[in-house]
Amino acid sequence: MLFQYEAELDAFLEFLIWRFSIWVDKPTPGIALMNLRYRDERAVESRGKVRTGLEGPGLTVAQKLWYCIATVGGQYIWARLQSFSAFRRWGDTEQRPLARRLWILIQRIEGIYRAASFGNLLIFLCTGRYRNLIERVLQARLVYGSPNMNRAVSFEYMNRQLVWNEFSEMLLLLLPLLNSSSVRNLLRPFSKDKSSSSAEDSTACPICQATPIIPFVALPCQHRYCYYCLRTRCAAATSFRCLRCSEPVIAMQRHGGVSTE
């Protein structure tokens, strides 16, 4: 039930953070740790040069409301639109051209937004202003809140956090590149349970270890698989090898039927 209403819960939490921080002219907990606050850059530019972060008014009511609409409402609507289009399979249908066009439009909008966010990131690294597109459009700049700040977070904790962050990003980059079947075949000689693997039921699918409901055999080795398991593995890897004999699979055939390339 929580997974079903995940988008609503995220939007509600984002609204609470906005209500008790930005709406009442207070920084969020993360921004407060960095001694930052939001400033209306339009008012500063109209007044002339000021000291960065020590002068200038906060956000106006309109800026606060638009910030809530963009961060809370915009993210919620986009998340629901993506989940609805994926559930309805707009991208897979060919009989309904309108749904297909909407799916292509959604993908293009997402691509344009990602490209604009990347461009804004490059500009932010050069100028240090407006870390995301919402802040740039609203001209809400993060500046220092006070001239002096007592750091409450130790450097040891920050170093540990940086190490784990880099380690998790490395895993997220490498894990999708690994072929699970190849890794399993590589580690199979070192498995302790060799007796059970040798006495494995030859009628079970070697991928899901269940009796195939729609049995297909791999060619030319003639080992039996589930249709879905064998089809997805062959589609994912053109050089898929049989998990029982490690022989390259060049085609698949229904058990007692005609072969399929």
Coordinates of C-alpha atoms in Angstrom, one line a residue:
M1 CA 0.0 0.0 0.0
L2 CA 2.9 2.4 0.8
F3 CA 4.5 1.6 -2.6
Q4 CA 1.2 2.4 -4.3
Y5 CA 1.0 5.8 -2.8
E6 CA 4.7 6.6 -2.8
A7 CA 4.3 9.6 -5.0
E8 CA 1.7 11.1 -2.7
L9 CA 3.8 10.5 0.4
D10 CA 6.9 12.1 -1.3
A11 CA 4.8 15.1 -2.3
F12 CA 3.4 15.5 1.2
L13 CA 6.8 15.3 2.8
E14 CA 8.2 17.9 0.4
F15 CA 5.2 20.2 1.2
L16 CA 5.9 19.9 4.9
I17 CA 9.5 20.8 4.4
W18 CA 8.5 23.8 2.2
R19 CA 5.7 24.9 4.7
F20 CA 7.9 25.0 7.8
S21 CA 11.1 26.3 6.1
I22 CA 10.9 28.4 3.0
W23 CA 7.4 29.7 3.6
V24 CA 8.3 31.1 7.0
D25 CA 11.6 32.5 5.7
K26 CA 13.7 29.7 7.3
P27 CA 16.3 27.5 5.6
T28 CA 15.8 23.8 5.2
P29 CA 17.8 21.6 7.6
G30 CA 20.4 20.8 4.9
I31 CA 20.7 24.5 3.9
A32 CA 21.0 25.6 7.5
L33 CA 23.9 23.2 8.1
M34 CA 25.8 25.0 5.3
N35 CA 24.9 28.5 6.7
L36 CA 22.9 29.4 3.6
R37 CA 19.6 31.2 2.9
Y38 CA 17.5 32.2 -0.1
R39 CA 17.7 35.7 -1.4
D40 CA 15.6 37.5 -4.0
E41 CA 18.3 38.3 -6.6
R42 CA 16.0 40.7 -8.5
A43 CA 15.7 43.1 -5.6
V44 CA 19.5 43.0 -5.2
E45 CA 20.2 43.8 -8.8
S46 CA 17.8 46.7 -8.7
R47 CA 19.5 48.2 -5.6
G48 CA 23.0 47.8 -6.9
K49 CA 26.1 46.1 -5.5
V50 CA 25.8 44.5 -2.1
R51 CA 28.0 42.2 -0.1
T52 CA 27.3 38.6 -1.1
G53 CA 25.1 36.9 1.4
L54 CA 25.0 39.5 4.1
E55 CA 22.5 41.9 2.6
G56 CA 19.4 41.6 0.5
P57 CA 15.8 40.6 1.2
G58 CA 14.4 37.1 1.2
L59 CA 12.0 35.6 -1.2
T60 CA 8.7 37.2 -2.0
V61 CA 5.4 35.5 -1.5
A62 CA 5.0 34.9 -5.2
Q63 CA 8.5 33.3 -5.4
K64 CA 7.6 31.0 -2.4
L65 CA 4.4 29.9 -4.0
W66 CA 6.0 29.2 -7.4
Y67 CA 8.8 27.3 -5.7
C68 CA 6.2 25.1 -4.0
I69 CA 4.3 24.6 -7.3
A70 CA 7.4 23.6 -9.1
T71 CA 9.1 21.4 -6.5
V72 CA 6.0 19.8 -5.0
G73 CA 3.3 19.9 -7.6
G74 CA 5.5 19.6 -10.7
Q75 CA 7.5 16.6 -9.4
Y76 CA 4.3 14.9 -8.3
I77 CA 2.5 15.4 -11.6
W78 CA 5.5 14.3 -13.6
A79 CA 6.0 11.1 -11.5
R80 CA 2.3 10.2 -11.8
L81 CA 2.4 10.8 -15.6
Q82 CA 5.4 8.6 -16.0
S83 CA 4.0 5.8 -13.9
F84 CA 0.6 6.0 -15.7
S85 CA 2.1 6.0 -19.2
A86 CA 4.4 3.0 -18.2
F87 CA 1.4 1.1 -16.8
R88 CA -0.7 1.7 -19.8
R89 CA 2.3 0.8 -22.1
W90 CA 2.0 3.9 -24.3
G91 CA 5.4 3.2 -25.7
D92 CA 4.7 -0.4 -26.8
T93 CA 1.3 0.1 -28.4
E94 CA 1.1 0.4 -32.2
Q95 CA -2.7 0.4 -32.6
R96 CA -3.1 3.8 -30.8
P97 CA -0.9 6.4 -32.5
L98 CA -2.0 9.1 -30.1
A99 CA -0.7 7.3 -27.1
R100 CA 2.5 6.6 -28.9
R101 CA 3.0 10.2 -29.8
L102 CA 2.3 11.2 -26.1
W103 CA 5.0 8.8 -25.0
I104 CA 7.5 10.2 -27.5
L105 CA 6.6 13.7 -26.3
I106 CA 7.2 12.7 -22.7
Q107 CA 10.6 11.2 -23.5
R108 CA 11.6 14.4 -25.5
I109 CA 10.5 16.7 -22.7
E110 CA 12.5 14.6 -20.2
G111 CA 15.5 14.7 -22.5
I112 CA 15.3 18.5 -22.9
Y113 CA 15.0 19.0 -19.2
R114 CA 18.0 16.8 -18.5
A115 CA 20.1 18.6 -21.1
A116 CA 19.0 22.0 -19.6
S117 CA 19.8 20.8 -16.1
F118 CA 23.3 19.7 -17.3
G119 CA 23.9 23.0 -18.9
N120 CA 22.7 24.8 -15.7
L121 CA 25.2 22.6 -13.7
L122 CA 28.1 23.7 -15.9
I123 CA 27.1 27.4 -15.5
F124 CA 26.7 26.8 -11.7
L125 CA 30.2 25.4 -11.5
C126 CA 31.6 28.5 -13.3
T127 CA 29.6 31.2 -11.6
G128 CA 28.3 29.6 -8.3
R129 CA 24.8 30.9 -8.8
Y130 CA 21.5 29.0 -9.1
R131 CA 22.2 25.3 -8.5
N132 CA 19.1 24.2 -10.4
L133 CA 16.7 25.4 -13.1
I134 CA 13.9 26.3 -10.6
E135 CA 16.1 28.7 -8.7
R136 CA 17.4 30.2 -12.0
V137 CA 13.9 30.8 -13.3
L138 CA 12.7 32.3 -10.0
Q139 CA 16.0 34.1 -9.4
A140 CA 16.2 32.7 -5.9
R141 CA 19.9 32.5 -5.0
L142 CA 21.5 30.7 -2.1
V143 CA 23.8 33.0 -0.2
Y144 CA 25.4 33.1 3.2
G145 CA 23.1 33.6 6.1
S146 CA 25.6 35.0 8.6
P147 CA 29.3 36.1 8.4
N148 CA 30.4 33.6 11.0
M149 CA 29.6 29.9 11.2
N150 CA 30.5 27.3 13.8
R151 CA 30.9 24.0 11.9
A152 CA 29.0 21.3 13.8
V153 CA 29.9 18.4 11.5
S154 CA 33.3 16.8 11.9
F155 CA 35.6 16.2 9.0
E156 CA 35.8 12.5 9.8
Y157 CA 32.1 12.1 9.2
M158 CA 32.3 14.2 6.0
N159 CA 35.2 12.0 4.7
R160 CA 33.3 8.8 5.5
Q161 CA 30.2 10.1 3.7
L162 CA 32.2 11.0 0.7
V163 CA 33.8 7.6 0.5
W164 CA 30.5 5.8 0.8
N165 CA 29.0 8.1 -1.8
E166 CA 31.7 7.4 -4.3
F167 CA 31.6 3.7 -3.6
S168 CA 27.8 3.6 -4.2
E169 CA 28.1 5.5 -7.4
M170 CA 30.8 3.1 -8.6
L171 CA 28.5 0.1 -7.9
L172 CA 25.6 1.8 -9.6
L173 CA 27.8 2.3 -12.7
L174 CA 29.3 -1.2 -12.7
L175 CA 26.5 -3.5 -11.7
P176 CA 24.3 -2.9 -14.8
L177 CA 27.3 -3.8 -17.0
L178 CA 27.8 -7.2 -15.4
N179 CA 26.1 -10.2 -17.0
S180 CA 24.6 -12.3 -14.1
S181 CA 24.8 -15.5 -16.1
S182 CA 28.5 -15.1 -16.9
V183 CA 29.3 -14.3 -13.3
R184 CA 27.3 -17.4 -12.2
N185 CA 29.2 -19.6 -14.7
L186 CA 32.5 -18.2 -13.5
L187 CA 31.8 -18.9 -9.9
R188 CA 30.2 -22.3 -10.4
P189 CA 33.4 -24.3 -10.2
F190 CA 34.1 -22.7 -6.7
S191 CA 30.6 -23.6 -5.4
K192 CA 30.5 -25.8 -2.3
D193 CA 27.3 -27.5 -3.3
K194 CA 28.6 -29.5 -6.2
S195 CA 26.6 -32.6 -5.4
S196 CA 23.3 -30.9 -5.6
S197 CA 24.2 -29.1 -8.8
S198 CA 25.3 -32.4 -10.5
A199 CA 22.1 -34.0 -9.4
E200 CA 20.0 -31.1 -10.6
D201 CA 16.7 -31.9 -12.3
S202 CA 17.2 -31.8 -16.1
T203 CA 13.6 -30.9 -16.6
A204 CA 13.7 -27.7 -14.6
C205 CA 14.6 -24.3 -16.2
P206 CA 18.2 -23.5 -15.3
I207 CA 17.4 -19.8 -15.0
C208 CA 14.4 -19.8 -12.7
Q209 CA 14.8 -23.3 -11.4
A210 CA 11.1 -24.1 -12.0
T211 CA 9.3 -26.5 -14.2
P212 CA 8.7 -24.7 -17.6
I213 CA 5.0 -23.9 -18.3
I214 CA 5.8 -23.2 -21.9
P215 CA 8.9 -25.3 -22.5
F216 CA 11.4 -24.3 -25.1
V217 CA 14.8 -25.9 -25.9
A218 CA 18.0 -24.2 -26.9
L219 CA 19.6 -25.1 -30.1
P220 CA 21.8 -26.9 -30.8
C221 CA 22.3 -28.3 -27.3
Q222 CA 18.6 -29.2 -26.8
H223 CA 18.5 -28.2 -23.1
R224 CA 15.0 -27.2 -21.8
Y225 CA 14.1 -23.6 -20.7
C226 CA 11.1 -21.5 -20.0
Y227 CA 10.1 -19.5 -23.0
Y228 CA 10.2 -16.1 -21.2
C229 CA 13.6 -16.9 -19.5
L230 CA 15.3 -18.0 -22.7
R231 CA 13.8 -15.3 -24.9
T232 CA 14.8 -12.5 -22.6
R233 CA 18.4 -13.8 -22.2
C234 CA 18.8 -14.2 -25.9
A235 CA 17.4 -10.7 -26.5
A236 CA 19.7 -9.2 -23.9
A237 CA 22.9 -10.9 -25.1
T238 CA 23.5 -11.9 -28.7
S239 CA 26.2 -14.4 -27.5
F240 CA 24.2 -16.1 -24.8
R241 CA 25.5 -19.5 -23.8
C242 CA 23.6 -22.3 -22.3
L243 CA 23.8 -22.4 -18.5
R244 CA 24.1 -26.2 -18.5
C245 CA 26.8 -26.9 -21.1
S246 CA 28.1 -23.3 -21.9
E247 CA 27.4 -23.9 -25.6
P248 CA 26.4 -20.8 -27.7
V249 CA 22.7 -20.7 -28.3
I250 CA 22.0 -19.9 -32.0
A251 CA 18.2 -20.5 -32.0
M252 CA 15.3 -21.6 -29.8
Q253 CA 12.6 -24.2 -30.5
R254 CA 9.4 -25.1 -28.7
H255 CA 9.6 -28.5 -27.2
G256 CA 8.5 -30.7 -30.1
G257 CA 7.9 -27.7 -32.4
V258 CA 9.6 -25.5 -35.0
S259 CA 12.8 -23.6 -34.3
T260 CA 12.8 -19.8 -33.8
E261 CA 15.9 -17.7 -34.5

